[in-house]
Coordinates of C-alpha atoms and ligand atoms in Angstrom, one line a residue:
M1 CA 22.7 7.0 -7.5
T2 CA 21.5 4.0 -5.3
D3 CA 23.3 0.9 -4.8
F4 CA 21.1 -2.0 -5.2
E5 CA 23.3 -4.5 -5.1
A6 CA 23.8 -3.0 -1.2
T7 CA 20.1 -2.9 -0.8
R8 CA 19.5 -6.3 -1.5
R9 CA 22.0 -7.8 1.1
L10 CA 19.9 -6.1 3.6
F11 CA 17.2 -8.5 3.1
H12 CA 16.8 -12.0 4.3
L13 CA 15.3 -13.6 1.3
P14 CA 14.8 -17.7 0.9
A15 CA 17.2 -19.8 -1.2
G16 CA 15.7 -20.8 -4.8
V17 CA 12.8 -18.1 -4.5
I18 CA 12.7 -15.6 -7.4
Y19 CA 10.3 -13.2 -5.0
L20 CA 7.7 -11.2 -7.5
D21 CA 5.3 -10.5 -4.8
G22 CA 6.9 -7.8 -2.5
N23 CA 4.2 -5.6 -3.8
S24 CA 1.4 -7.9 -1.5
L25 CA 4.4 -8.7 1.6
G26 CA 7.7 -7.6 1.3
P27 CA 10.3 -10.0 2.7
L28 CA 11.9 -9.6 5.8
P29 CA 14.7 -7.0 6.4
L30 CA 17.6 -8.2 8.5
A31 CA 17.1 -5.2 10.6
A32 CA 14.0 -6.0 11.6
R33 CA 15.0 -9.3 13.2
E34 CA 17.2 -7.2 15.4
A35 CA 14.6 -4.7 16.1
A36 CA 12.3 -7.5 17.3
R37 CA 14.7 -8.8 19.3
R38 CA 15.3 -5.9 20.9
V39 CA 11.9 -4.6 21.8
L40 CA 10.9 -8.0 23.0
E41 CA 13.8 -9.3 25.1
E42 CA 14.9 -4.9 26.2
E43 CA 12.0 -3.0 26.1
W44 CA 9.2 -5.2 27.0
G45 CA 11.0 -7.9 28.7
E46 CA 13.4 -5.7 31.4
G47 CA 11.6 -2.4 30.8
L48 CA 8.0 -3.7 31.4
I49 CA 5.6 -0.5 31.6
R50 CA 8.1 2.0 31.9
A51 CA 9.2 1.7 28.4
W52 CA 6.0 3.6 27.3
N53 CA 8.4 6.4 28.5
S54 CA 12.0 5.1 28.8
A55 CA 11.5 3.8 25.5
G56 CA 9.5 6.2 23.7
W57 CA 6.6 4.1 22.7
I58 CA 4.0 6.5 23.3
D59 CA 5.4 8.5 20.7
L60 CA 6.2 6.1 18.4
P61 CA 3.0 6.5 15.8
R62 CA 4.8 10.0 15.2
R63 CA 8.1 8.9 15.0
V64 CA 7.6 6.7 12.4
G65 CA 5.0 8.3 10.7
D66 CA 7.7 10.8 10.1
R67 CA 9.8 8.7 8.1
I68 CA 6.7 7.8 6.5
A69 CA 6.1 11.4 5.5
R70 CA 9.7 11.7 3.8
L71 CA 8.4 8.8 1.4
I72 CA 5.1 10.5 0.2
G73 CA 6.4 14.1 -0.1
A74 CA 4.2 15.2 3.6
P75 CA 5.7 17.5 5.7
P76 CA 7.0 16.2 9.0
G77 CA 3.9 16.0 11.8
S78 CA 1.2 15.7 9.2
V79 CA 1.6 11.7 9.4
T80 CA 0.6 9.0 12.2
M81 CA 0.7 5.7 12.0
G82 CA -1.7 2.5 13.5
D83 CA -4.7 0.1 12.9
T84 CA -5.0 -1.5 9.4
L85 CA -5.2 0.5 6.3
S86 CA -9.3 -0.4 6.1
I87 CA -9.4 1.6 9.4
K88 CA -7.9 4.5 8.0
V89 CA -9.9 4.7 5.1
H90 CA -12.8 5.0 7.1
Q91 CA -11.3 7.8 9.5
A92 CA -10.3 9.5 6.2
L93 CA -13.4 9.4 4.5
A94 CA -15.8 10.3 7.6
A95 CA -13.6 13.1 8.2
A96 CA -13.6 14.2 4.4
L97 CA -17.3 14.0 4.2
A98 CA -18.1 16.0 7.4
L99 CA -15.9 18.6 6.1
N100 CA -18.3 18.7 2.7
P101 CA -21.5 18.3 4.6
D102 CA -24.2 19.6 1.7
R103 CA -22.8 17.0 -1.0
R104 CA -23.7 13.3 -1.4
V105 CA -21.6 11.9 -3.9
I106 CA -18.5 9.7 -3.2
L107 CA -16.6 9.0 -6.4
S108 CA -14.3 6.1 -6.5
D109 CA -13.4 3.7 -9.4
S110 CA -14.4 0.1 -10.4
G111 CA -10.7 -0.9 -10.2
N112 CA -10.4 0.0 -6.6
F113 CA -9.4 -2.6 -3.7
P114 CA -12.5 -4.0 -2.4
S115 CA -11.6 -2.9 1.1
D116 CA -12.1 0.7 0.4
L117 CA -15.3 0.0 -1.2
Y118 CA -16.8 -1.6 1.5
I119 CA -15.8 0.7 4.0
A120 CA -17.6 3.7 2.0
Q121 CA -20.7 1.2 2.1
G122 CA -20.5 0.4 5.5
L123 CA -19.8 4.1 6.3
I124 CA -22.8 5.2 4.1
A125 CA -25.1 3.1 6.2
A126 CA -24.0 4.3 9.8
L127 CA -24.7 8.0 8.2
D128 CA -27.9 7.4 6.8
R129 CA -28.0 10.7 5.1
G130 CA -28.4 9.6 1.7
H131 CA -24.7 9.2 0.2
V132 CA -24.0 7.2 -2.4
L133 CA -20.8 5.5 -4.1
K134 CA -20.3 5.9 -7.3
T135 CA -18.2 3.4 -9.2
P136 CA -17.2 4.6 -12.8
P137 CA -14.6 2.6 -14.7
P138 CA -11.1 4.2 -14.1
E139 CA -10.6 5.9 -17.4
E140 CA -14.2 8.0 -17.1
V141 CA -13.4 9.3 -13.4
E142 CA -12.6 12.8 -14.4
A143 CA -15.8 13.0 -16.4
H144 CA -17.9 12.2 -13.1
I145 CA -16.1 14.8 -11.2
G146 CA -19.0 17.6 -10.5
P147 CA -20.7 20.0 -8.2
D148 CA -22.3 17.1 -6.2
V149 CA -19.1 14.8 -5.6
A150 CA -18.2 15.6 -1.7
V151 CA -15.0 13.4 -1.9
V152 CA -12.9 11.8 -4.4
M153 CA -11.4 8.5 -3.3
L154 CA -8.9 6.9 -5.2
T155 CA -6.2 4.5 -4.9
E156 CA -3.3 5.7 -6.8
V157 CA -2.1 2.8 -8.5
D158 CA -4.7 -0.6 -9.2
Y159 CA -4.2 -3.3 -7.6
R160 CA -4.9 -5.6 -10.1
T161 CA -3.4 -3.9 -13.4
G162 CA -1.0 -1.5 -11.9
R163 CA -2.6 1.3 -13.6
L164 CA -1.8 4.9 -12.4
H165 CA -4.4 7.9 -11.8
D166 CA -2.8 11.0 -12.4
M167 CA -2.7 12.1 -8.8
A168 CA -2.2 15.8 -9.1
R169 CA -4.3 16.4 -12.2
I170 CA -7.2 14.6 -10.5
T171 CA -6.9 16.4 -7.4
R172 CA -6.7 20.1 -9.2
L173 CA -10.0 18.8 -10.6
A174 CA -11.7 17.6 -8.1
H175 CA -10.8 21.0 -5.9
R176 CA -12.1 23.2 -9.2
A177 CA -15.2 21.3 -8.4
G178 CA -15.4 22.1 -4.7
A179 CA -14.3 18.0 -3.8
L180 CA -12.0 17.0 -1.4
T181 CA -9.5 14.1 -2.3
I182 CA -8.4 10.7 -0.4
W183 CA -5.3 9.1 -2.1
D184 CA -4.6 5.3 -1.0
L185 CA -1.0 5.0 -1.4
A186 CA -1.4 1.0 -0.6
H187 CA 0.5 0.3 -4.1
S188 CA 2.5 3.9 -4.3
A189 CA 4.5 4.2 -1.1
G190 CA 8.0 2.7 -1.6
A191 CA 7.0 1.7 -5.3
I192 CA 7.0 5.2 -7.3
P193 CA 8.3 8.8 -6.4
V194 CA 5.0 10.5 -4.8
D195 CA 4.5 14.2 -3.4
V196 CA 1.2 14.4 -1.5
T197 CA 2.1 17.8 -1.1
A198 CA 2.8 19.1 -4.8
A199 CA -0.5 17.2 -5.7
G200 CA -2.6 19.2 -2.9
A201 CA -4.0 15.6 -1.5
D202 CA -6.5 16.4 1.0
F203 CA -6.2 12.8 2.6
A204 CA -3.7 10.2 1.9
V205 CA -3.6 6.8 3.5
G206 CA -1.7 3.7 2.8
C207 CA -0.3 0.1 4.4
T208 CA 3.1 -0.7 5.4
Y209 CA 3.5 -4.2 4.5
K210 CA 3.8 -4.3 0.7
Y211 CA 6.6 -2.2 -0.5
L212 CA 7.5 -0.8 2.8
N213 CA 8.2 -4.2 4.2
G214 CA 6.9 -4.0 7.6
G215 CA 5.8 -7.5 7.9
P216 CA 2.1 -9.3 7.9
G217 CA -0.3 -6.6 9.9
A218 CA 2.2 -4.0 9.8
P219 CA 0.6 -0.8 10.9
A220 CA -1.1 1.5 8.3
F221 CA -0.5 5.4 8.1
I222 CA -2.7 8.8 7.5
H223 CA -1.6 12.0 6.3
V224 CA -3.9 14.9 6.6
A225 CA -2.6 18.3 5.0
P226 CA -2.0 20.1 7.7
H227 CA -4.5 23.2 6.9
L228 CA -7.1 20.9 7.2
A229 CA -5.8 18.7 10.5
E230 CA -7.2 21.1 12.8
R231 CA -10.8 21.1 11.3
I232 CA -11.3 17.6 11.9
S233 CA -13.8 16.0 14.4
P234 CA -12.6 12.7 14.1
A235 CA -15.2 9.8 13.7
L236 CA -13.1 7.5 15.7
S237 CA -12.6 9.4 19.1
G238 CA -10.3 7.1 20.7
W239 CA -8.4 8.1 24.1
L240 CA -5.1 8.3 22.2
G241 CA -6.4 10.8 19.6
H242 CA -7.3 13.0 22.9
Q243 CA -5.8 16.3 23.5
A244 CA -4.7 14.7 27.2
P245 CA -5.3 11.2 27.1
F246 CA -3.7 10.8 30.9
A247 CA -5.9 13.5 32.2
F248 CA -8.8 10.8 31.5
E249 CA -11.5 13.3 31.3
P250 CA -15.1 12.1 30.4
E251 CA -15.5 14.4 27.3
Y252 CA -13.5 13.9 24.3
R253 CA -11.3 16.9 22.8
P254 CA -9.6 16.1 20.0
A255 CA -5.5 16.4 20.4
E256 CA -3.3 18.8 18.1
G257 CA -3.1 18.1 14.5
I258 CA -2.4 14.5 13.2
G259 CA -2.7 13.5 16.8
R260 CA -6.5 12.9 16.5
M261 CA -6.1 10.2 14.1
R262 CA -4.4 8.3 16.5
V263 CA -7.4 5.6 18.3
G264 CA -6.2 3.6 20.5
T265 CA -2.9 1.8 21.9
P266 CA -0.1 1.6 19.1
P267 CA 1.1 -2.0 18.0
V268 CA 4.4 -1.1 19.4
I269 CA 6.1 -4.4 18.4
A270 CA 4.9 -3.9 14.9
L271 CA 5.7 -0.3 14.8
R272 CA 9.5 -1.1 16.2
I273 CA 9.9 -4.0 13.3
L274 CA 8.4 -1.2 10.6
E275 CA 10.9 1.7 12.0
A276 CA 13.7 -0.6 11.2
A277 CA 12.5 -1.6 8.0
L278 CA 12.3 1.7 7.0
D279 CA 16.2 2.2 7.1
V280 CA 16.8 1.1 3.7
W281 CA 15.1 3.9 2.3
D282 CA 17.5 6.3 3.9
Q283 CA 20.3 5.2 1.0
V284 CA 17.5 5.2 -1.7
D285 CA 17.0 7.4 -4.2
M286 CA 13.4 7.4 -5.6
A287 CA 14.2 8.8 -9.1
A288 CA 16.9 5.8 -9.3
L289 CA 14.5 3.2 -7.8
R290 CA 11.7 4.3 -10.1
A291 CA 14.0 3.9 -13.4
R292 CA 15.1 0.4 -11.9
S293 CA 11.5 -0.5 -11.5
V294 CA 10.7 0.6 -15.2
M295 CA 13.6 -1.4 -16.4
L296 CA 13.0 -4.4 -14.5
S297 CA 9.3 -4.7 -15.5
E298 CA 9.8 -3.1 -19.4
R299 CA 11.8 -6.6 -19.5
F300 CA 10.0 -8.7 -18.0
I301 CA 6.8 -7.6 -20.4
A302 CA 9.3 -8.1 -23.3
E303 CA 10.3 -11.8 -22.3
V304 CA 7.2 -12.9 -21.4
E305 CA 5.6 -11.3 -24.5
A306 CA 7.9 -13.3 -26.9
R307 CA 8.2 -16.7 -24.6
C308 CA 4.5 -16.8 -23.6
P309 CA 2.0 -16.0 -26.5
A310 CA -1.1 -17.3 -24.7
L311 CA -0.7 -14.8 -22.2
E312 CA -2.2 -11.1 -22.6
L313 CA -0.9 -8.1 -21.0
A314 CA -3.3 -6.9 -18.7
S315 CA -1.5 -3.7 -17.5
P316 CA -0.8 -0.5 -19.7
R317 CA 2.1 -0.9 -21.9
D318 CA 3.2 2.5 -21.5
P319 CA 5.5 2.3 -18.2
A320 CA 4.9 6.4 -17.5
R321 CA 1.0 5.1 -16.5
R322 CA 2.1 1.5 -14.8
G323 CA 3.1 1.5 -10.7
S324 CA 5.5 -1.1 -10.2
Q325 CA 3.6 -4.4 -10.9
V326 CA 3.1 -6.1 -14.2
S327 CA -0.1 -8.7 -14.7
F328 CA -1.4 -10.6 -17.5
R329 CA -4.4 -12.3 -18.1
H330 CA -4.9 -16.4 -18.8
P331 CA -8.3 -18.5 -17.8
Q332 CA -6.0 -20.8 -16.2
G333 CA -4.3 -18.2 -14.3
Y334 CA -4.7 -19.4 -10.8
A335 CA -3.2 -23.0 -11.9
I336 CA -0.2 -21.1 -13.8
M337 CA 0.6 -19.3 -10.5
Q338 CA 0.6 -22.6 -8.5
A339 CA 2.9 -24.2 -11.1
L340 CA 5.0 -21.1 -10.5
I341 CA 5.0 -20.8 -7.0
A342 CA 6.2 -24.7 -7.1
R343 CA 9.4 -23.5 -8.9
G344 CA 9.9 -21.1 -6.6
V345 CA 9.1 -18.0 -8.8
I346 CA 6.5 -16.5 -6.1
G347 CA 3.9 -14.2 -7.8
D348 CA 0.0 -14.1 -6.8
F349 CA -3.1 -14.3 -8.4
R350 CA -5.9 -12.1 -8.5
A351 CA -9.8 -13.2 -9.5
P352 CA -11.1 -13.6 -12.0
D353 CA -7.9 -14.3 -14.2
V354 CA -4.6 -12.4 -13.5
L355 CA -1.4 -13.5 -12.4
R356 CA 0.0 -10.4 -10.7
F357 CA 4.1 -9.6 -10.8
G358 CA 5.7 -7.0 -8.4
F359 CA 9.0 -5.5 -9.1
T360 CA 11.0 -4.5 -6.4
P361 CA 14.3 -3.2 -7.3
L362 CA 15.4 -3.2 -3.5
Y363 CA 16.1 -6.9 -3.7
L364 CA 15.5 -8.0 -7.3
S365 CA 17.9 -8.3 -10.3
P366 CA 17.3 -8.3 -14.4
A367 CA 18.5 -12.6 -14.0
E368 CA 16.2 -13.0 -11.7
V369 CA 13.5 -11.5 -13.8
V370 CA 14.8 -13.1 -16.9
R371 CA 14.8 -16.4 -15.3
A372 CA 11.2 -15.9 -14.2
A373 CA 9.9 -15.4 -17.9
E374 CA 12.0 -18.7 -18.8
I375 CA 10.0 -21.0 -16.0
L376 CA 7.1 -19.5 -17.2
Q377 CA 7.6 -20.7 -20.4
E378 CA 8.4 -23.9 -19.2
I379 CA 5.4 -24.2 -18.0
M380 CA 3.2 -22.8 -21.0
E381 CA 4.7 -24.7 -23.2
T382 CA 4.8 -28.2 -21.4
D383 CA 1.2 -27.6 -19.7
A384 CA 3.0 -28.1 -16.3
W385 CA -0.3 -26.2 -15.0
D386 CA -2.5 -28.8 -15.3
R387 CA -2.0 -30.9 -12.4
A388 CA -5.0 -31.5 -9.8
E389 CA -2.8 -29.8 -7.2
Y390 CA -2.7 -26.6 -9.3
H391 CA -6.4 -26.3 -9.5
R392 CA -7.2 -26.5 -5.8
R393 CA -8.0 -23.3 -4.3
A394 CA -6.1 -22.2 -0.9
A395 CA -7.8 -19.6 1.3
V396 CA -5.3 -16.5 0.2
T397 CA -4.3 -16.7 -3.4
Ligands
PLP1 C1 -3.6 -3.9 0.5 C2 -4.5 -2.8 0.3 C3 -5.7 -3.1 1.6 C4 -5.5 -3.8 2.4 O1 -6.2 -3.2 3.9 P1 -5.8 -4.0 5.1 O2 -6.6 -2.9 6.1 O3 -4.5 -3.3 5.6 O4 -6.3 -5.2 5.1 C5 -6.8 -2.3 1.2 N1 -6.9 -1.2 0.0 C6 -6.0 -1.1 -0.7 C7 -6.5 -0.1 -1.8 C8 -4.9 -2.0 -0.4 O5 -4.0 -2.5 -1.8

């Protein structure tokens, strides 16, 4: 069993805040602060360039990748770290298209995160080989899996609504049709149990600053199924994905396995912080986490629906079809969210009208969920959201 009061004590949580946005940026783990001090003062400060060897910096992408692998059901040595998720999407997509060269369709869905779609559009233009990106509604993806599809590229949990795709089922259908799969786990890793091996996923990518609490701009991960890793010619063929970087050869030769998905110098400071942030997962049972996430989100939905009839549930009602977030629609969603944040209840807003709330059992209690709904009720009943300052759009929503 997981002790969620013990996991809560591992985080710095600002006083007076109910944090329902850990799905967008996880809070600061106390261990990360100490790791940051150590990497700056001891490793960098004292070790200087020697630390690439003495502190093991050069192997951090693989070592931290192995920690992520455990959370997504991937075997050791099949995940590496670095860059941003958008870059990892590019690498996975370029590799998948090259593995399936006679097909032209990239199948995604209309709910996918824009960056994933933009990356596909950019890659299509760069390749200039007549690829097309199809984005049917999420419910219709299966009907579009056919003999022209090179790759099915989906985000398992919809960033806006929390709707959950059936990774194993869609992967099976894709494989039966001769297509590869890329699963974006941005809102899955650390949020729900994930098993890329059981699902048969070909590629999986994700970020680590959301439910994995790695901090703003924390490096992304990429997993390639071991049977494919040796067959990939990396599109981003950087020196640290070379078989012998310090031979400084003029010709690129890919490193073994997942190592070829590395590109350039790893973000050492961010990896050290992330490594420390991942310690909490050693004491978490994912089934217990999921059960508590469902309990928290069900409670929130019930409280909000009872208290705030003007808000319309935008997430699937069945918790088995949701990730670890809940969204409501309201035409004044932006202003309502600003009024909530001003009262210490932090969620976020996604255009055009979605109020989004993340449920993170590592540090969130049922009492906070009820209190958040009470504050939302007060805002709705008094129209407290209708002030000029709450209508002014900030750069980041
Ligand atoms: C958060 C998120 C991203 C963000 O990509 P970055 O390159 O890390 O900024 C991309 N895709 C999905 C599905 C996301 O949820």
